[in-house]
CSV table of N, CA and C in Angstrom, one decimal:
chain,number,residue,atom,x,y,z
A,1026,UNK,N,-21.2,-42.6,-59.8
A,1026,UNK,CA,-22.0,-42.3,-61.0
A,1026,UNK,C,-23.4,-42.0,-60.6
A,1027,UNK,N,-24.1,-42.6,-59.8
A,1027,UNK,CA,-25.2,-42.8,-59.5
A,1027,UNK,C,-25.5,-41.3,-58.5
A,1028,UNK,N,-24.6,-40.5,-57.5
A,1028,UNK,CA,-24.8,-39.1,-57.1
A,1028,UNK,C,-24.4,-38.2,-58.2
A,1029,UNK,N,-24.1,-37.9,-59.6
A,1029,UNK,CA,-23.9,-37.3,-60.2
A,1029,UNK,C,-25.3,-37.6,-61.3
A,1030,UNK,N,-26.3,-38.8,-61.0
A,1030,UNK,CA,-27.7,-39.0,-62.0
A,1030,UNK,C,-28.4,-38.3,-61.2
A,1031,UNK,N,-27.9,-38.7,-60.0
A,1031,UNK,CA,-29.6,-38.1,-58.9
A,1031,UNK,C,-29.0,-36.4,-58.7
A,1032,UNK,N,-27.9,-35.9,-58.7
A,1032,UNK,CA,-27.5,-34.4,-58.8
A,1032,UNK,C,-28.5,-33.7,-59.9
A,1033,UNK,N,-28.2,-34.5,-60.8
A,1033,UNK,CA,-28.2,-33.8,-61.9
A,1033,UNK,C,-30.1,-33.9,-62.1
A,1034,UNK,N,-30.8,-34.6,-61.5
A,1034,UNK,CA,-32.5,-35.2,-61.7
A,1034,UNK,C,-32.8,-33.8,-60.6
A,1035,UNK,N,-32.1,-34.0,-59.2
A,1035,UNK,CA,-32.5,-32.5,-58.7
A,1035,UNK,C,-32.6,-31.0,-59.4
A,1036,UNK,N,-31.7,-31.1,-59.9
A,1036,UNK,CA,-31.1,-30.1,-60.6
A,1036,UNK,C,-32.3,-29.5,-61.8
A,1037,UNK,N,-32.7,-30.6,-62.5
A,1037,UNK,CA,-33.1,-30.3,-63.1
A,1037,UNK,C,-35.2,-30.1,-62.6
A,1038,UNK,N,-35.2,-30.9,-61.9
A,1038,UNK,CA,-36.5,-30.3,-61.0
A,1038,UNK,C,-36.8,-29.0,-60.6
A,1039,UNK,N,-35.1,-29.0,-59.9
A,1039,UNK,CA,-35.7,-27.9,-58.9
A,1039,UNK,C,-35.5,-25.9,-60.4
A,1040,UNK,N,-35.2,-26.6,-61.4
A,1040,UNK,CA,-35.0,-25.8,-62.6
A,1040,UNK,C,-36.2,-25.8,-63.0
A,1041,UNK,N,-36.7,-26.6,-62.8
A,1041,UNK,CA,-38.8,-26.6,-63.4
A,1041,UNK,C,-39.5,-26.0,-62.9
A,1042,UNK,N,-39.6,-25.8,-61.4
A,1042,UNK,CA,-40.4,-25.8,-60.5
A,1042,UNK,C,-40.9,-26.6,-59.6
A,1043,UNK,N,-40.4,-27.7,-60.5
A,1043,UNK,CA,-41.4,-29.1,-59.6
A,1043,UNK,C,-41.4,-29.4,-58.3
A,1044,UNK,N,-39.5,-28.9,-57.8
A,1044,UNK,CA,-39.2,-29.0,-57.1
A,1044,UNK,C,-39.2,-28.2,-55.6
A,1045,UNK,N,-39.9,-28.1,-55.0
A,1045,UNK,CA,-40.2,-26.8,-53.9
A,1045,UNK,C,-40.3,-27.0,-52.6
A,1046,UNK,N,-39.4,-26.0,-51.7
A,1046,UNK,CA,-39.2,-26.1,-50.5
A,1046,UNK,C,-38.3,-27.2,-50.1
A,1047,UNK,N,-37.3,-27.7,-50.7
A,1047,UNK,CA,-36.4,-28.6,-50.9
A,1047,UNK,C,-35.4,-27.8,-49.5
A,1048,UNK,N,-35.1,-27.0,-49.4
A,1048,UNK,CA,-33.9,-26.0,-49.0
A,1048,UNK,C,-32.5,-26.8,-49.4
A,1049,UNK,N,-32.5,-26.6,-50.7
A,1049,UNK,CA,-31.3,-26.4,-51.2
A,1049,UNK,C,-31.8,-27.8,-52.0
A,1050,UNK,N,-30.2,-28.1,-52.9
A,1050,UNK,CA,-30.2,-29.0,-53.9
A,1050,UNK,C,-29.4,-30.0,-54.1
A,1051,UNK,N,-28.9,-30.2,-53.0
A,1051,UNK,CA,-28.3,-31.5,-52.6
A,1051,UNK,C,-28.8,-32.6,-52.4
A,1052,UNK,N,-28.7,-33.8,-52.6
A,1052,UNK,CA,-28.8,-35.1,-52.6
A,1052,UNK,C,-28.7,-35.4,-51.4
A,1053,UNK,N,-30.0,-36.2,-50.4
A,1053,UNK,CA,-29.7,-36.5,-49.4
A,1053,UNK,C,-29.2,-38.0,-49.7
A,1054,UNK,N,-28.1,-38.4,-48.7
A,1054,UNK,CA,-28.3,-40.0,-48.2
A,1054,UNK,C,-29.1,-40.7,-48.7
A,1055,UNK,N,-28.6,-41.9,-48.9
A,1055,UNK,CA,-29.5,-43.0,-49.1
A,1055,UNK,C,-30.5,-43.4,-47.4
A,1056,UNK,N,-29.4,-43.4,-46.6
A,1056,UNK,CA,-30.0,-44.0,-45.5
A,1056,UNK,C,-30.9,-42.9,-44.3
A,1057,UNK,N,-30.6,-41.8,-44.8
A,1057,UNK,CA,-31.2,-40.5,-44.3
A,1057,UNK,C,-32.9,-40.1,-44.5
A,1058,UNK,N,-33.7,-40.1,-43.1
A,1058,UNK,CA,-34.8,-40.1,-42.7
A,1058,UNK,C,-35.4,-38.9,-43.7
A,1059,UNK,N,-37.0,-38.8,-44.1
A,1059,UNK,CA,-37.1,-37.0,-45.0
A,1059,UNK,C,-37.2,-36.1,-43.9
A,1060,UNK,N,-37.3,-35.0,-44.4
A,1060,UNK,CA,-37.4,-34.1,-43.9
A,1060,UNK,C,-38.7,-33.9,-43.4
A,1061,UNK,N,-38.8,-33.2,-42.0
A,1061,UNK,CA,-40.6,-33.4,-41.5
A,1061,UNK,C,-40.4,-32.2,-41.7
A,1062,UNK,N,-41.2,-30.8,-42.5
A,1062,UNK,CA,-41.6,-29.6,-42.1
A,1062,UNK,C,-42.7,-29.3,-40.8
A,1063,UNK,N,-42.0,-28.7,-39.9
A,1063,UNK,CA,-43.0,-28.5,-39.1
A,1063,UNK,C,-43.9,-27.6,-39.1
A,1064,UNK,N,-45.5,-27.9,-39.3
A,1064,UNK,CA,-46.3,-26.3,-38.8
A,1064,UNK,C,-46.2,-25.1,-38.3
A,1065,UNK,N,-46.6,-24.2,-38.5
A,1065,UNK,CA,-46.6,-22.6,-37.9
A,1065,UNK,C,-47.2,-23.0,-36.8
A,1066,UNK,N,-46.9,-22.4,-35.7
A,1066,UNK,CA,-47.6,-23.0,-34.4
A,1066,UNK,C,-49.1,-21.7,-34.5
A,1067,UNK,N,-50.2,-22.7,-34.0
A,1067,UNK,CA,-51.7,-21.7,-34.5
A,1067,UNK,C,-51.1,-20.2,-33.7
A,1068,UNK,N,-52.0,-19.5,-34.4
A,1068,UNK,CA,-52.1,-18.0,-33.9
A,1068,UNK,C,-52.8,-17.7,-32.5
A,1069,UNK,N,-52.5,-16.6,-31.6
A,1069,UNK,CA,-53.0,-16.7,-30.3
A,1069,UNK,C,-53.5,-15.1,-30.3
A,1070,UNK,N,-53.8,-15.0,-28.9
A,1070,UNK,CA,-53.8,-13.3,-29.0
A,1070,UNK,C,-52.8,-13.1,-28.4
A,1071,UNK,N,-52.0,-11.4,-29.2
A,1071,UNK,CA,-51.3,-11.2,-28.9
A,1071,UNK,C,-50.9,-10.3,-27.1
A,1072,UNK,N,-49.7,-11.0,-26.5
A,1072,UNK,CA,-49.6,-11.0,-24.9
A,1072,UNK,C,-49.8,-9.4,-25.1
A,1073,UNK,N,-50.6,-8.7,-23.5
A,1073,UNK,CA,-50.2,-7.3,-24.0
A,1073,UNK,C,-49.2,-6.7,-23.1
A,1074,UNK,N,-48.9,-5.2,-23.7
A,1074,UNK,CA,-47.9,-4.8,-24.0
A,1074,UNK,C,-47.7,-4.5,-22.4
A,1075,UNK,N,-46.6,-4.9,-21.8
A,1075,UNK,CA,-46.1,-4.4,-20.6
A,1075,UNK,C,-46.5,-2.6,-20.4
A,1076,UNK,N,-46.5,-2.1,-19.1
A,1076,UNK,CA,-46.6,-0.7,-18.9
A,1076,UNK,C,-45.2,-0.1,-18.7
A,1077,UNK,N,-44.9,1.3,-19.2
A,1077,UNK,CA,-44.0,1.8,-19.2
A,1077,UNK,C,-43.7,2.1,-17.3
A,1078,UNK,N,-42.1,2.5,-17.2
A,1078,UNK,CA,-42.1,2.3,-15.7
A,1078,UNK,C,-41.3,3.6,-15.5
A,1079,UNK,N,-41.8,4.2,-14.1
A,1079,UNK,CA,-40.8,5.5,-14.2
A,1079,UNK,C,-40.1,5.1,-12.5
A,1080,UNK,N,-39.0,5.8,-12.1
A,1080,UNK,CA,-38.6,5.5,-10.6
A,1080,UNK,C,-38.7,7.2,-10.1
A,1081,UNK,N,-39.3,7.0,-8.6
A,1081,UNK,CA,-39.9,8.4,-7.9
A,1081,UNK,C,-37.9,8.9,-7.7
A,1082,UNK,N,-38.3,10.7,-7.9
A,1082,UNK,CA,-36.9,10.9,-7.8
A,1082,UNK,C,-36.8,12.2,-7.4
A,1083,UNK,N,-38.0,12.5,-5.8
A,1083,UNK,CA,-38.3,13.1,-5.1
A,1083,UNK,C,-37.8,13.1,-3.7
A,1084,UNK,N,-36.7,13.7,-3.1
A,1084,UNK,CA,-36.1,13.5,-1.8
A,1084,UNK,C,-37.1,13.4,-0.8
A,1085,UNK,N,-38.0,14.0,-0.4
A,1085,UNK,CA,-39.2,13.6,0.5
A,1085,UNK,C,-40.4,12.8,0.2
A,1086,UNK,N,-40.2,12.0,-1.1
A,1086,UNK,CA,-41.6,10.9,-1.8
A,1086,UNK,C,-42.1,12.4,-2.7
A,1087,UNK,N,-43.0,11.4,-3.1
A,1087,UNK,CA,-43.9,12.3,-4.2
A,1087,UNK,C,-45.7,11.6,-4.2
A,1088,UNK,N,-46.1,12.7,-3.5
A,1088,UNK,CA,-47.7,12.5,-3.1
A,1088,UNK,C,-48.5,12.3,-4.9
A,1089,UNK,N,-49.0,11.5,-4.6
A,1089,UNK,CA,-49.9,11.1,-5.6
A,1089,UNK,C,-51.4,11.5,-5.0
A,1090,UNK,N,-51.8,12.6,-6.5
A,1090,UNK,CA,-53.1,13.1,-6.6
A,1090,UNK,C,-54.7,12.5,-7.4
A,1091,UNK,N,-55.3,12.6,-7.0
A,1091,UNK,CA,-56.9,12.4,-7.5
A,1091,UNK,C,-56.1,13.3,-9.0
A,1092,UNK,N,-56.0,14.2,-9.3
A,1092,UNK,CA,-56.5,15.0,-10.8
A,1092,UNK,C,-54.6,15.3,-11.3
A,1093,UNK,N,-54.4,16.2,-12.0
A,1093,UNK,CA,-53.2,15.9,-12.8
A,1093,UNK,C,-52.9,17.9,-12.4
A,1094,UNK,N,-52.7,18.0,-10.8
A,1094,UNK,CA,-52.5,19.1,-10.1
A,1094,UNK,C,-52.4,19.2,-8.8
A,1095,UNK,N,-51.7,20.3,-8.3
A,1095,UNK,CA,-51.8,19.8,-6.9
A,1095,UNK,C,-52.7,20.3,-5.7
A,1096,UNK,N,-53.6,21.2,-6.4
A,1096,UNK,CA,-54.4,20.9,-5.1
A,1096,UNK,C,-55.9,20.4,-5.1
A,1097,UNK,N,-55.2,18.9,-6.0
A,1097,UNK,CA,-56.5,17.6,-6.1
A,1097,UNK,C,-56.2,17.0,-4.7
A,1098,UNK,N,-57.4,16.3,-3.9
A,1098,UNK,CA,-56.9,15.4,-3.4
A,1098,UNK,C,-55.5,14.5,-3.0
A,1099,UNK,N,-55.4,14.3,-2.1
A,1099,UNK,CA,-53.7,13.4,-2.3
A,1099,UNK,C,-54.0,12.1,-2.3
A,1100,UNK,N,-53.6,11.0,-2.8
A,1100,UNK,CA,-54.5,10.0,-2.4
A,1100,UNK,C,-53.1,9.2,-1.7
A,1101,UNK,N,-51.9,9.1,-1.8
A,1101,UNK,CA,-50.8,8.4,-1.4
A,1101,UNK,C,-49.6,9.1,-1.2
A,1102,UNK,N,-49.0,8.6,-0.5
A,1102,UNK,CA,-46.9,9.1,-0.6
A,1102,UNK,C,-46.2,7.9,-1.2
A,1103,UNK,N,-45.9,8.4,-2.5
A,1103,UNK,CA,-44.7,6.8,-2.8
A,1103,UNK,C,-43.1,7.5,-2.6
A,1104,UNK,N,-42.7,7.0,-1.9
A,1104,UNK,CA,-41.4,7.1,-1.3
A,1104,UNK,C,-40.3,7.1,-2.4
A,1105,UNK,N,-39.2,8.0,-2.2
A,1105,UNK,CA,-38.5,8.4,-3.1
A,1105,UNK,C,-37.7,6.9,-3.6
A,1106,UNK,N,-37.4,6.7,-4.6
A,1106,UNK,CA,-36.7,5.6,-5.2
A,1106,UNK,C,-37.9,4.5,-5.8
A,1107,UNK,N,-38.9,4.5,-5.3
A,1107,UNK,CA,-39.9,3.7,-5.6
A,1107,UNK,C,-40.6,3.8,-7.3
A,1108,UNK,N,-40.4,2.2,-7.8
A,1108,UNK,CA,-40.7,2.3,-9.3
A,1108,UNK,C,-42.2,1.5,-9.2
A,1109,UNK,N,-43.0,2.3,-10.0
A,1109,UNK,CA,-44.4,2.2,-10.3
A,1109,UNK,C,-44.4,2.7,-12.2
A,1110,UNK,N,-45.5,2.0,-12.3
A,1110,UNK,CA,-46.0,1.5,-13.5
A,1110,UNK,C,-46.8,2.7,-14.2
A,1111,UNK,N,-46.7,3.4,-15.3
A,1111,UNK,CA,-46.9,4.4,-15.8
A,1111,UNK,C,-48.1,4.4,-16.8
A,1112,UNK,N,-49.5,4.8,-16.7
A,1112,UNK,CA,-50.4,4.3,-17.7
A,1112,UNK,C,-50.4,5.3,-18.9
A,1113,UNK,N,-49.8,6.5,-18.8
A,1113,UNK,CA,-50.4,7.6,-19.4
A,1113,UNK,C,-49.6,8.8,-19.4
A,1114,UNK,N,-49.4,10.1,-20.2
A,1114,UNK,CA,-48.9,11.3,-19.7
A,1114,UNK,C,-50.1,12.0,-20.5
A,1115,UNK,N,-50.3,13.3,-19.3
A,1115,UNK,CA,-51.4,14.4,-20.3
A,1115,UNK,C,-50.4,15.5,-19.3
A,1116,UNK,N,-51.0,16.8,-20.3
A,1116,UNK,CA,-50.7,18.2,-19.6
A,1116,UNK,C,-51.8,18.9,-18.8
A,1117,UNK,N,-50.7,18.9,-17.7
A,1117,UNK,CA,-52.0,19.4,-16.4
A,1117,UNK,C,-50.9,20.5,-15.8
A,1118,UNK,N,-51.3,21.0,-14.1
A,1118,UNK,CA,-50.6,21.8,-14.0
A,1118,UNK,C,-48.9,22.0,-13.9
A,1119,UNK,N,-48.2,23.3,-13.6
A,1119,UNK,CA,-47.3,23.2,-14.0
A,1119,UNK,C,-46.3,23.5,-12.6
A,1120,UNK,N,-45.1,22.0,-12.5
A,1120,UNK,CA,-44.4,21.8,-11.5
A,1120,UNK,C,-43.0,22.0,-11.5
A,1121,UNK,N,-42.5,22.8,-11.4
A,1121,UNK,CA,-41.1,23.4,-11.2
A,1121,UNK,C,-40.8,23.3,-12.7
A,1122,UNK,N,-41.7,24.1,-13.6
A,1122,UNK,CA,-41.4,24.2,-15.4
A,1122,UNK,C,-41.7,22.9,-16.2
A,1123,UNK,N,-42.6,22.2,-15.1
A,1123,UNK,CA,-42.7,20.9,-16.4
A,1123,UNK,C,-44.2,20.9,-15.6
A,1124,UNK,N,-44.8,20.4,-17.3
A,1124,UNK,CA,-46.1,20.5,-17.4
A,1124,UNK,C,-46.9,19.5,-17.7
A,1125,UNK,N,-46.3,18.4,-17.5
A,1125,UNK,CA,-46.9,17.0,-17.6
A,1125,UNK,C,-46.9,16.1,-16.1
A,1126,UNK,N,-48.0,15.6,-16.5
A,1126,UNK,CA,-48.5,14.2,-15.2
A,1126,UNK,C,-48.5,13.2,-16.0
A,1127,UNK,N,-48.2,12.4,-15.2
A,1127,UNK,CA,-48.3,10.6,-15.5
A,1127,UNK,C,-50.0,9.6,-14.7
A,1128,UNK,N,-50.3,9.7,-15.4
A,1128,UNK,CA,-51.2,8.5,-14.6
A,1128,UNK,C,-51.1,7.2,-14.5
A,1129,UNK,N,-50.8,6.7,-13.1
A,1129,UNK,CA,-50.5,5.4,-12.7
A,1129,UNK,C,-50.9,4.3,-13.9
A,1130,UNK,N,-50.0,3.3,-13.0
A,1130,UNK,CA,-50.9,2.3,-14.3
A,1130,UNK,C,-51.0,1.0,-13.0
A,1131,UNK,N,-51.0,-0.4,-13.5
A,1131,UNK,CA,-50.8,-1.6,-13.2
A,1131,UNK,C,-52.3,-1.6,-12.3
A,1132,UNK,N,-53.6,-0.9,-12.7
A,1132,UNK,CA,-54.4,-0.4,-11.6
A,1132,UNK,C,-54.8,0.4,-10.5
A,1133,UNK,N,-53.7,1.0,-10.2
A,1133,UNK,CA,-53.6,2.4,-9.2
A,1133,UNK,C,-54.2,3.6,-10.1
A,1134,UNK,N,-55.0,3.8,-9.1
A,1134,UNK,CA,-55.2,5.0,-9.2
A,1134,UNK,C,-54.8,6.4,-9.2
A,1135,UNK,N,-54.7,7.3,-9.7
A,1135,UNK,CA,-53.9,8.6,-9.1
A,1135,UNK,C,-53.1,9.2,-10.4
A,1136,UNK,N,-52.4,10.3,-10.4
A,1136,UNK,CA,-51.5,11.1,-11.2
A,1136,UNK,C,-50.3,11.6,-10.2
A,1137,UNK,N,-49.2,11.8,-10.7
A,1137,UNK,CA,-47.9,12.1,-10.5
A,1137,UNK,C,-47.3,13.2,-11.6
A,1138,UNK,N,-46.8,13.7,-10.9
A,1138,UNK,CA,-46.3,14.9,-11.6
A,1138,UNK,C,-44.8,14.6,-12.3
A,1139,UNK,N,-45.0,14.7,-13.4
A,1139,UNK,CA,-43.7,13.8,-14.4
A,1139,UNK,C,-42.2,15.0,-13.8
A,1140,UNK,N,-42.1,15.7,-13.1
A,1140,UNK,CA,-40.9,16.6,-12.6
A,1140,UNK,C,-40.6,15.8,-11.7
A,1141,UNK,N,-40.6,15.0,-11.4
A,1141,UNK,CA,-40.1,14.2,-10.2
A,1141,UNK,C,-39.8,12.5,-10.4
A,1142,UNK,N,-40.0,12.4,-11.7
A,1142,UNK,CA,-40.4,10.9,-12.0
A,1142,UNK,C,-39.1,11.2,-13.0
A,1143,UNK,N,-38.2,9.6,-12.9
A,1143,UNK,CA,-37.7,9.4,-14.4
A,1143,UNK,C,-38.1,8.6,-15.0
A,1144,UNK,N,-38.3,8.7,-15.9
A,1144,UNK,CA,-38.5,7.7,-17.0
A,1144,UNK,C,-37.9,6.7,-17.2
A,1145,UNK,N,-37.9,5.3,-16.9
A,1145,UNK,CA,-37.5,4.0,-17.6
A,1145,UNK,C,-37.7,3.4,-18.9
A,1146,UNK,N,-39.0,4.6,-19.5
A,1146,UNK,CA,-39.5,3.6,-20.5
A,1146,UNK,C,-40.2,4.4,-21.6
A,1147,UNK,N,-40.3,5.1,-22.8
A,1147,UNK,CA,-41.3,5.8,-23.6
A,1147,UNK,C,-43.4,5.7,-23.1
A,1148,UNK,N,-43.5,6.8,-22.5
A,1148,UNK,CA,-44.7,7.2,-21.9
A,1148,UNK,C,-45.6,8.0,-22.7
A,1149,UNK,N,-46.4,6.6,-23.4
A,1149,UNK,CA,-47.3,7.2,-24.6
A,1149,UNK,C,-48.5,8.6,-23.9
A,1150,UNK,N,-49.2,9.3,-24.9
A,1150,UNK,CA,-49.9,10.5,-24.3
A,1150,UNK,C,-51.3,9.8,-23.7
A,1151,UNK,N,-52.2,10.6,-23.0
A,1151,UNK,CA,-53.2,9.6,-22.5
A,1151,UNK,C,-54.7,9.7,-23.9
A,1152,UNK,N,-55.2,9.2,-24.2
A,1152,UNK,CA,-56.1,9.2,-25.2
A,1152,UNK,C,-57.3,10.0,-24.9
C-alpha cells in the first residue's frame, strides 16, 4: 500500500513540475543511496584538428619544391610510399593534367605536386 502512496505522490509532482531531473518516475528503494548528478566536466580548448595525410605515389620519390612548380628550388626527395602531413592545396603549375600542389604540413616546409600524392584525407584550400 505504501509503494502505490509514494507512486502516486511522484506522480503527481512530477505532473506539477515540482518534480525535475528525476529520470523517470519510479519509486526508488527504501534502502537505496540518492542519486549524485555529476557536473559537466569545465570547458577546455578545443584539441586541434589533426592534418590531413597524403601517401607519395611516385615510382622514383617525388621532389619537394620551395614554390607550387617545378622549376622552384628542390628542397627534398620523399621516397615513394612515404606518408607526410598535408597543410594546404592551392593551384599552381600544371603536372601531367592536374593543377594542384599541396603544401606540407606538421612543419615542413615545401610544396608537392598533388599528381603524385593520394589522398588519405579531405585537403582543405590554402587561405
Amino acid at each position: 500500500m505504501r509503494r502505490v502512496a509514494v507512486a502516486g505522490a511522484v506522480a503527481a509532482l512530477a505532473g506539477s513540475g515540482i518534480l525535475l531531473g528525476a529520470g523517470g518516475a519510479s519509486a526508488a528503494p527504501k534502502d537505496s543511496a540518492p542519486s549524485v548528478r555529476q557536473a559537466p566536466a569545465p570547458a577546455s580548448a578545443p584539441a586541434p584538428a589533426a592534418e590531413p595525410k597524403g601517401r607519395v605515389v611516385a615510382n622514383g620519390g617525388l621532389w619537394v619544391h620551395q614554390e607550387a612548380n617545378t622549376t622552384s628550388k628542390r628542397i627534398t626527395l620523399l621516397p615513394n610510399g612515404t606518408v607526410t602531413a598535408l597543410q594546404c592545396k592551392k593551384t599552381g603549375q600544371n603536372v601531367d593534367g592536374n593543377k594542384l600542389w599541396y603544401r606540407l604540413g606538421a612543419g615542413r616546409a615545401g610544396w608537392v605536386a598533388a599528381r603524385y600524392v593520394q589522398n588519405l584525407a579531405p585537403v582543405p584550400y590554402c587561405k
